[in-house]
PDB file of C-alpha atoms and ligand atoms in Angstrom:
ATOM      1  CA  MET A   1     -10.323  10.051 -10.285  1.00 97.00           C
ATOM      2  CA  VAL A   2      -7.854   7.344 -11.250  1.00 98.00           C
ATOM      3  CA  VAL A   3      -8.950   4.338 -13.317  1.00 98.00           C
ATOM      4  CA  THR A   4      -6.306   1.619 -13.382  1.00 98.00           C
ATOM      5  CA  GLY A   5      -7.175  -0.062 -16.674  1.00 98.00           C
ATOM      6  CA  ASP A   6      -9.622  -2.470 -18.299  1.00 98.00           C
ATOM      7  CA  LEU A   7     -12.041   0.336 -19.079  1.00 98.00           C
ATOM      8  CA  ILE A   8     -13.773  -1.837 -21.695  1.00 97.00           C
ATOM      9  CA  GLN A   9     -13.972  -5.466 -22.765  1.00 94.00           C
ATOM     10  CA  ASP A  10     -15.508  -5.534 -26.250  1.00 96.00           C
ATOM     11  CA  ASP A  11     -12.752  -3.784 -28.253  1.00 96.00           C
ATOM     12  CA  SER A  12     -15.146  -1.044 -29.420  1.00 98.00           C
ATOM     13  CA  ALA A  13     -14.929   2.728 -29.686  1.00 98.00           C
ATOM     14  CA  GLY A  14     -18.535   2.800 -28.518  1.00 98.00           C
ATOM     15  CA  ALA A  15     -17.565   1.314 -25.173  1.00 98.00           C
ATOM     16  CA  TYR A  16     -15.034   4.109 -24.616  1.00 98.00           C
ATOM     17  CA  LYS A  17     -17.716   6.658 -25.505  1.00 98.00           C
ATOM     18  CA  HIS A  18     -19.978   5.075 -22.889  1.00 98.00           C
ATOM     19  CA  PHE A  19     -17.135   5.224 -20.321  1.00 98.00           C
ATOM     20  CA  CYS A  20     -16.520   8.909 -21.135  1.00 98.00           C
ATOM     21  CA  ASP A  21     -20.227   9.759 -20.949  1.00 97.00           C
ATOM     22  CA  LEU A  22     -20.476   8.153 -17.506  1.00 97.00           C
ATOM     23  CA  LEU A  23     -17.276   9.493 -15.968  1.00 97.00           C
ATOM     24  CA  GLY A  24     -17.304  12.864 -17.718  1.00 96.00           C
ATOM     25  CA  ALA A  25     -20.510  13.651 -15.841  1.00 96.00           C
ATOM     26  CA  LEU A  26     -18.640  13.563 -12.528  1.00 95.00           C
ATOM     27  CA  GLY A  27     -16.931  16.910 -13.110  1.00 96.00           C
ATOM     28  CA  LEU A  28     -13.514  15.538 -12.088  1.00 96.00           C
ATOM     29  CA  PRO A  29     -10.236  15.032 -13.936  1.00 96.00           C
ATOM     30  CA  VAL A  30     -10.109  11.337 -14.906  1.00 97.00           C
ATOM     31  CA  HIS A  31      -6.632   9.773 -15.154  1.00 98.00           C
ATOM     32  CA  CYS A  32      -6.441   6.383 -16.845  1.00 98.00           C
ATOM     33  CA  VAL A  33      -3.808   3.764 -17.607  1.00 98.00           C
ATOM     34  CA  PRO A  34      -4.439   0.901 -20.031  1.00 98.00           C
ATOM     35  CA  GLY A  35      -5.231  -2.656 -18.982  1.00 98.00           C
ATOM     36  CA  ASN A  36      -4.980  -5.884 -20.947  1.00 98.00           C
ATOM     37  CA  HIS A  37      -8.609  -5.546 -22.121  1.00 98.00           C
ATOM     38  CA  ASP A  38      -8.028  -2.051 -23.483  1.00 98.00           C
ATOM     39  CA  ILE A  39      -7.171  -1.152 -27.081  1.00 98.00           C
ATOM     40  CA  ARG A  40      -4.478   1.503 -26.851  1.00 97.00           C
ATOM     41  CA  ALA A  41      -5.283   3.385 -30.075  1.00 97.00           C
ATOM     42  CA  LEU A  42      -9.005   3.595 -29.314  1.00 98.00           C
ATOM     43  CA  MET A  43      -8.355   4.469 -25.678  1.00 98.00           C
ATOM     44  CA  ARG A  44      -5.886   7.250 -26.492  1.00 98.00           C
ATOM     45  CA  GLU A  45      -8.315   8.778 -28.964  1.00 98.00           C
ATOM     46  CA  ALA A  46     -11.253   8.606 -26.552  1.00 98.00           C
ATOM     47  CA  LEU A  47      -9.228  10.152 -23.707  1.00 98.00           C
ATOM     48  CA  ALA A  48      -7.493  12.828 -25.812  1.00 97.00           C
ATOM     49  CA  ASP A  49      -9.210  15.817 -24.234  1.00 97.00           C
ATOM     50  CA  PRO A  50      -9.836  16.975 -20.652  1.00 96.00           C
ATOM     51  CA  PRO A  51     -11.213  15.923 -18.273  1.00 97.00           C
ATOM     52  CA  PHE A  52      -9.603  12.672 -19.491  1.00 98.00           C
ATOM     53  CA  HIS A  53      -5.894  11.884 -19.342  1.00 97.00           C
ATOM     54  CA  TYR A  54      -3.980   8.859 -20.671  1.00 98.00           C
ATOM     55  CA  CYS A  55      -0.809   7.792 -18.814  1.00 97.00           C
ATOM     56  CA  GLU A  56      -0.043  11.371 -17.873  1.00 96.00           C
ATOM     57  CA  SER A  57       1.430  12.953 -14.763  1.00 96.00           C
ATOM     58  CA  VAL A  58      -0.308  15.519 -12.627  1.00 95.00           C
ATOM     59  CA  GLN A  59       1.065  17.667  -9.848  1.00 95.00           C
ATOM     60  CA  ALA A  60      -1.170  17.920  -6.789  1.00 94.00           C
ATOM     61  CA  GLY A  61       0.250  19.845  -3.831  1.00 95.00           C
ATOM     62  CA  THR A  62       3.476  18.117  -2.774  1.00 98.00           C
ATOM     63  CA  TRP A  63       2.576  15.039  -4.842  1.00 98.00           C
ATOM     64  CA  LEU A  64       3.170  13.876  -8.374  1.00 98.00           C
ATOM     65  CA  ILE A  65       0.653  11.307  -9.587  1.00 98.00           C
ATOM     66  CA  THR A  66       1.894   9.435 -12.633  1.00 98.00           C
ATOM     67  CA  GLY A  67       0.513   6.654 -14.817  1.00 98.00           C
ATOM     68  CA  ILE A  68       2.505   3.986 -16.667  1.00 98.00           C
ATOM     69  CA  ASP A  69       1.632   1.372 -19.293  1.00 98.00           C
ATOM     70  CA  SER A  70       2.280  -2.215 -18.098  1.00 98.00           C
ATOM     71  CA  CYS A  71       0.455  -3.944 -20.970  1.00 98.00           C
ATOM     72  CA  VAL A  72       1.755  -6.313 -23.616  1.00 98.00           C
ATOM     73  CA  THR A  73      -0.392  -6.416 -26.751  1.00 96.00           C
ATOM     74  CA  GLY A  74      -2.202  -9.737 -27.049  1.00 95.00           C
ATOM     75  CA  GLN A  75      -1.332 -10.919 -23.543  1.00 97.00           C
ATOM     76  CA  ALA A  76      -3.270 -10.932 -20.281  1.00 97.00           C
ATOM     77  CA  GLY A  77      -0.084 -10.652 -18.235  1.00 98.00           C
ATOM     78  CA  GLY A  78       1.990  -7.471 -18.108  1.00 98.00           C
ATOM     79  CA  ASP A  79       5.558  -6.295 -18.483  1.00 98.00           C
ATOM     80  CA  LEU A  80       7.218  -2.894 -18.135  1.00 98.00           C
ATOM     81  CA  ASP A  81       9.530  -2.524 -21.119  1.00 96.00           C
ATOM     82  CA  GLU A  82      12.788  -0.624 -20.831  1.00 97.00           C
ATOM     83  CA  SER A  83      11.381   2.514 -22.444  1.00 97.00           C
ATOM     84  CA  GLU A  84       8.481   2.683 -19.993  1.00 97.00           C
ATOM     85  CA  LEU A  85      10.809   2.079 -17.026  1.00 97.00           C
ATOM     86  CA  ALA A  86      13.120   4.807 -18.325  1.00 97.00           C
ATOM     87  CA  ARG A  87      10.155   7.160 -18.779  1.00 97.00           C
ATOM     88  CA  LEU A  88       9.095   6.482 -15.175  1.00 98.00           C
ATOM     89  CA  ASP A  89      12.631   7.110 -13.876  1.00 97.00           C
ATOM     90  CA  ALA A  90      12.855  10.374 -15.846  1.00 97.00           C
ATOM     91  CA  THR A  91       9.409  11.539 -14.718  1.00 97.00           C
ATOM     92  CA  ILE A  92      10.263  10.959 -11.063  1.00 97.00           C
ATOM     93  CA  ALA A  93      13.763  12.470 -11.323  1.00 96.00           C
ATOM     94  CA  GLY A  94      12.473  15.502 -13.231  1.00 96.00           C
ATOM     95  CA  SER A  95       9.735  16.396 -10.793  1.00 95.00           C
ATOM     96  CA  ASN A  96      10.121  18.853  -7.933  1.00 95.00           C
ATOM     97  CA  GLU A  97       7.466  17.150  -5.852  1.00 97.00           C
ATOM     98  CA  PRO A  98       8.933  15.128  -2.971  1.00 98.00           C
ATOM     99  CA  ASN A  99       6.148  12.520  -3.057  1.00 98.00           C
ATOM    100  CA  VAL A 100       5.016  10.295  -5.903  1.00 98.00           C
ATOM    101  CA  MET A 101       2.097   7.920  -6.449  1.00 98.00           C
ATOM    102  CA  VAL A 102       2.458   5.548  -9.412  1.00 98.00           C
ATOM    103  CA  CYS A 103      -0.596   4.056 -11.124  1.00 98.00           C
ATOM    104  CA  LEU A 104      -0.399   0.912 -13.245  1.00 98.00           C
ATOM    105  CA  HIS A 105      -2.662  -1.958 -14.243  1.00 98.00           C
ATOM    106  CA  HIS A 106      -0.775  -5.141 -13.346  1.00 98.00           C
ATOM    107  CA  PRO A 107       0.235  -6.153  -9.785  1.00 98.00           C
ATOM    108  CA  PRO A 108       3.994  -5.852  -9.208  1.00 98.00           C
ATOM    109  CA  VAL A 109       3.694  -8.459  -6.439  1.00 98.00           C
ATOM    110  CA  PRO A 110       2.377 -12.046  -6.286  1.00 97.00           C
ATOM    111  CA  MET A 111      -1.231 -12.329  -5.178  1.00 96.00           C
ATOM    112  CA  GLY A 112      -1.049 -15.875  -3.807  1.00 95.00           C
ATOM    113  CA  SER A 113      -3.506 -17.103  -6.445  1.00 96.00           C
ATOM    114  CA  LYS A 114      -2.041 -19.674  -8.808  1.00 95.00           C
ATOM    115  CA  TRP A 115      -3.869 -18.714 -11.997  1.00 96.00           C
ATOM    116  CA  LEU A 116      -3.726 -14.967 -11.322  1.00 96.00           C
ATOM    117  CA  ASP A 117       0.004 -15.073 -10.676  1.00 97.00           C
ATOM    118  CA  THR A 118       0.534 -16.441 -14.207  1.00 96.00           C
ATOM    119  CA  VAL A 119      -0.887 -13.165 -15.586  1.00 97.00           C
ATOM    120  CA  GLY A 120       0.780 -10.669 -13.229  1.00 97.00           C
ATOM    121  CA  LEU A 121       3.645  -8.295 -13.992  1.00 98.00           C
ATOM    122  CA  ASP A 122       6.679 -10.170 -15.403  1.00 97.00           C
ATOM    123  CA  ASN A 123       9.210  -7.752 -13.989  1.00 97.00           C
ATOM    124  CA  GLY A 124       7.480  -6.666 -10.806  1.00 98.00           C
ATOM    125  CA  ALA A 125      10.710  -7.063  -8.823  1.00 97.00           C
ATOM    126  CA  GLU A 126      12.482  -4.603 -11.138  1.00 97.00           C
ATOM    127  CA  PHE A 127       9.618  -2.133 -10.742  1.00 98.00           C
ATOM    128  CA  LEU A 128       9.750  -2.446  -6.943  1.00 98.00           C
ATOM    129  CA  HIS A 129      13.515  -1.955  -6.966  1.00 97.00           C
ATOM    130  CA  ARG A 130      13.294   1.209  -9.068  1.00 96.00           C
ATOM    131  CA  VAL A 131      10.475   2.865  -7.147  1.00 97.00           C
ATOM    132  CA  ALA A 132      12.129   2.106  -3.797  1.00 97.00           C
ATOM    133  CA  ALA A 133      15.471   3.462  -5.066  1.00 96.00           C
ATOM    134  CA  SER A 134      13.815   6.727  -6.156  1.00 96.00           C
ATOM    135  CA  GLY A 135      13.261   7.725  -2.537  1.00 96.00           C
ATOM    136  CA  LYS A 136      10.135   9.593  -3.657  1.00 97.00           C
ATOM    137  CA  VAL A 137       7.565   6.951  -4.465  1.00 98.00           C
ATOM    138  CA  ARG A 138       5.310   6.507  -1.426  1.00 98.00           C
ATOM    139  CA  LEU A 139       2.742   4.231  -3.016  1.00 98.00           C
ATOM    140  CA  ALA A 140       1.843   2.400  -6.193  1.00 98.00           C
ATOM    141  CA  ILE A 141      -1.717   1.416  -7.011  1.00 98.00           C
ATOM    142  CA  PHE A 142      -2.928  -1.228  -9.435  1.00 98.00           C
ATOM    143  CA  GLY A 143      -6.060  -2.947 -10.768  1.00 98.00           C
ATOM    144  CA  HIS A 144      -6.327  -6.241 -12.735  1.00 98.00           C
ATOM    145  CA  VAL A 145      -6.732  -8.590  -9.766  1.00 98.00           C
ATOM    146  CA  HIS A 146     -10.380  -7.857  -8.817  1.00 98.00           C
ATOM    147  CA  GLN A 147      -9.643  -8.085  -5.088  1.00 97.00           C
ATOM    148  CA  PRO A 148      -8.041  -5.925  -2.388  1.00 97.00           C
ATOM    149  CA  TYR A 149      -4.322  -5.871  -1.607  1.00 98.00           C
ATOM    150  CA  ASP A 150      -2.281  -3.651   0.708  1.00 98.00           C
ATOM    151  CA  ALA A 151       1.304  -4.270   1.839  1.00 98.00           C
ATOM    152  CA  ASP A 152       4.607  -2.452   2.320  1.00 97.00           C
ATOM    153  CA  HIS A 153       7.443  -3.495   0.011  1.00 97.00           C
ATOM    154  CA  GLY A 154      10.765  -1.873   0.866  1.00 94.00           C
ATOM    155  CA  GLY A 155       9.150   1.305   2.152  1.00 96.00           C
ATOM    156  CA  VAL A 156       6.699   1.617  -0.761  1.00 98.00           C
ATOM    157  CA  ARG A 157       3.029   0.783  -0.153  1.00 98.00           C
ATOM    158  CA  ILE A 158       1.574  -1.388  -2.857  1.00 98.00           C
ATOM    159  CA  ILE A 159      -2.207  -1.180  -3.035  1.00 98.00           C
ATOM    160  CA  GLY A 160      -4.698  -3.048  -5.192  1.00 98.00           C
ATOM    161  CA  THR A 161      -8.361  -2.214  -5.426  1.00 98.00           C
ATOM    162  CA  PRO A 162     -11.258  -4.539  -6.230  1.00 98.00           C
ATOM    163  CA  SER A 163     -13.143  -4.117  -9.464  1.00 97.00           C
ATOM    164  CA  THR A 164     -16.077  -1.798 -10.072  1.00 95.00           C
ATOM    165  CA  CYS A 165     -17.648  -4.981 -11.517  1.00 94.00           C
ATOM    166  CA  ARG A 166     -17.281  -8.653 -10.422  1.00 94.00           C
ATOM    167  CA  GLN A 167     -14.556  -9.809  -7.993  1.00 96.00           C
ATOM    168  CA  PHE A 168     -12.195 -12.778  -8.307  1.00 96.00           C
ATOM    169  CA  ALA A 169     -12.162 -15.358  -5.499  1.00 94.00           C
ATOM    170  CA  ARG A 170      -9.108 -14.686  -3.324  1.00 95.00           C
ATOM    171  CA  GLY A 171      -6.387 -17.325  -3.078  1.00 94.00           C
ATOM    172  CA  SER A 172      -8.000 -19.506  -5.729  1.00 94.00           C
ATOM    173  CA  ASP A 173      -5.818 -21.908  -7.751  1.00 95.00           C
ATOM    174  CA  GLU A 174      -8.127 -21.569 -10.746  1.00 95.00           C
ATOM    175  CA  PHE A 175     -10.196 -18.774 -12.218  1.00 95.00           C
ATOM    176  CA  ALA A 176     -13.239 -18.151 -10.019  1.00 95.00           C
ATOM    177  CA  VAL A 177     -15.434 -15.197  -9.140  1.00 95.00           C
ATOM    178  CA  ASP A 178     -17.083 -14.611  -5.791  1.00 94.00           C
ATOM    179  CA  ASP A 179     -20.183 -12.709  -4.753  1.00 93.00           C
ATOM    180  CA  THR A 180     -18.602  -9.667  -3.104  1.00 95.00           C
ATOM    181  CA  PRO A 181     -19.978  -6.409  -4.497  1.00 97.00           C
ATOM    182  CA  PRO A 182     -18.254  -3.781  -6.679  1.00 97.00           C
ATOM    183  CA  ALA A 183     -15.860  -1.467  -4.873  1.00 98.00           C
ATOM    184  CA  TYR A 184     -13.584   1.536  -5.189  1.00 98.00           C
ATOM    185  CA  ARG A 185     -10.964   3.145  -2.984  1.00 98.00           C
ATOM    186  CA  ARG A 186     -10.703   6.696  -1.680  1.00 98.00           C
ATOM    187  CA  ILE A 187      -7.086   7.783  -1.197  1.00 98.00           C
ATOM    188  CA  SER A 188      -6.122  10.988   0.637  1.00 98.00           C
ATOM    189  CA  LEU A 189      -2.604  12.254  -0.042  1.00 98.00           C
ATOM    190  CA  HIS A 190      -1.243  14.585   2.645  1.00 98.00           C
ATOM    191  CA  ALA A 191       1.327  17.359   2.217  1.00 98.00           C
ATOM    192  CA  ASP A 192       3.849  15.638   4.505  1.00 98.00           C
ATOM    193  CA  GLY A 193       3.967  12.550   2.274  1.00 98.00           C
ATOM    194  CA  SER A 194       1.673  10.469   4.426  1.00 98.00           C
ATOM    195  CA  PHE A 195      -1.601   9.134   3.075  1.00 98.00           C
ATOM    196  CA  GLU A 196      -4.773   7.375   4.107  1.00 98.00           C
ATOM    197  CA  HIS A 197      -7.029   5.151   2.112  1.00 97.00           C
ATOM    198  CA  GLU A 198     -10.434   3.614   2.527  1.00 97.00           C
ATOM    199  CA  LEU A 199     -11.932   0.714   0.630  1.00 97.00           C
ATOM    200  CA  ILE A 200     -15.584   1.295  -0.139  1.00 97.00           C
ATOM    201  CA  TRP A 201     -17.755  -1.705  -1.068  1.00 97.00           C
ATOM    202  CA  LEU A 202     -20.957  -0.810  -2.887  1.00 96.00           C
ATOM    203  CA  GLU A 203     -24.285  -2.270  -1.919  1.00 83.00           C
ATOM    204  CA  LYS A 204     -25.383  -5.143  -4.110  1.00 65.00           C
TER     205      LYS A 204
HETATM  206 FE1  LIG B 301      -6.652  -6.743 -16.371  1.00 65.25          FE
END
């Protein structure tokens, strides 16, 4: 399971414990990256032991799945600083797997929503350039936007998944939620580097 950030919203260790109690019961490895509502120190501590993983990389068949931190403390919008970009480059270059999926919180592409695009990823274009240049990154997945997204950017699929809670109204100039239900996405990574994914809306 991959959780692309904003695990909690009330800045408490208790909320992370609740998250771990719920997801630990699934019997799956749970890979997480931080979102703007997370508190890094609390999150790292809560996810220190298996089945939880914080911004780690995992090898799965011919794939490397890797998480990066796009958050800026105190800001809703994101940015990948030079050290995190360098860490991503080194992780990809140092892996023997020919296929890579990158997980991050903020969208590296505009969403076409005025307010949401003021809190996106500052240097999304730099991220897209680096992952395309790697020749290994097949897809990057993100959260933050509470709505679906799926498009090819220079040979890399960029995929956003709606929230497991409320959704934001698509294309809205101002903050607004709509009444679509919670959702998650099932992604199947194949040995030849191809993949399939399915968006699953939960019943209200
Ligand atoms: Fe967020």
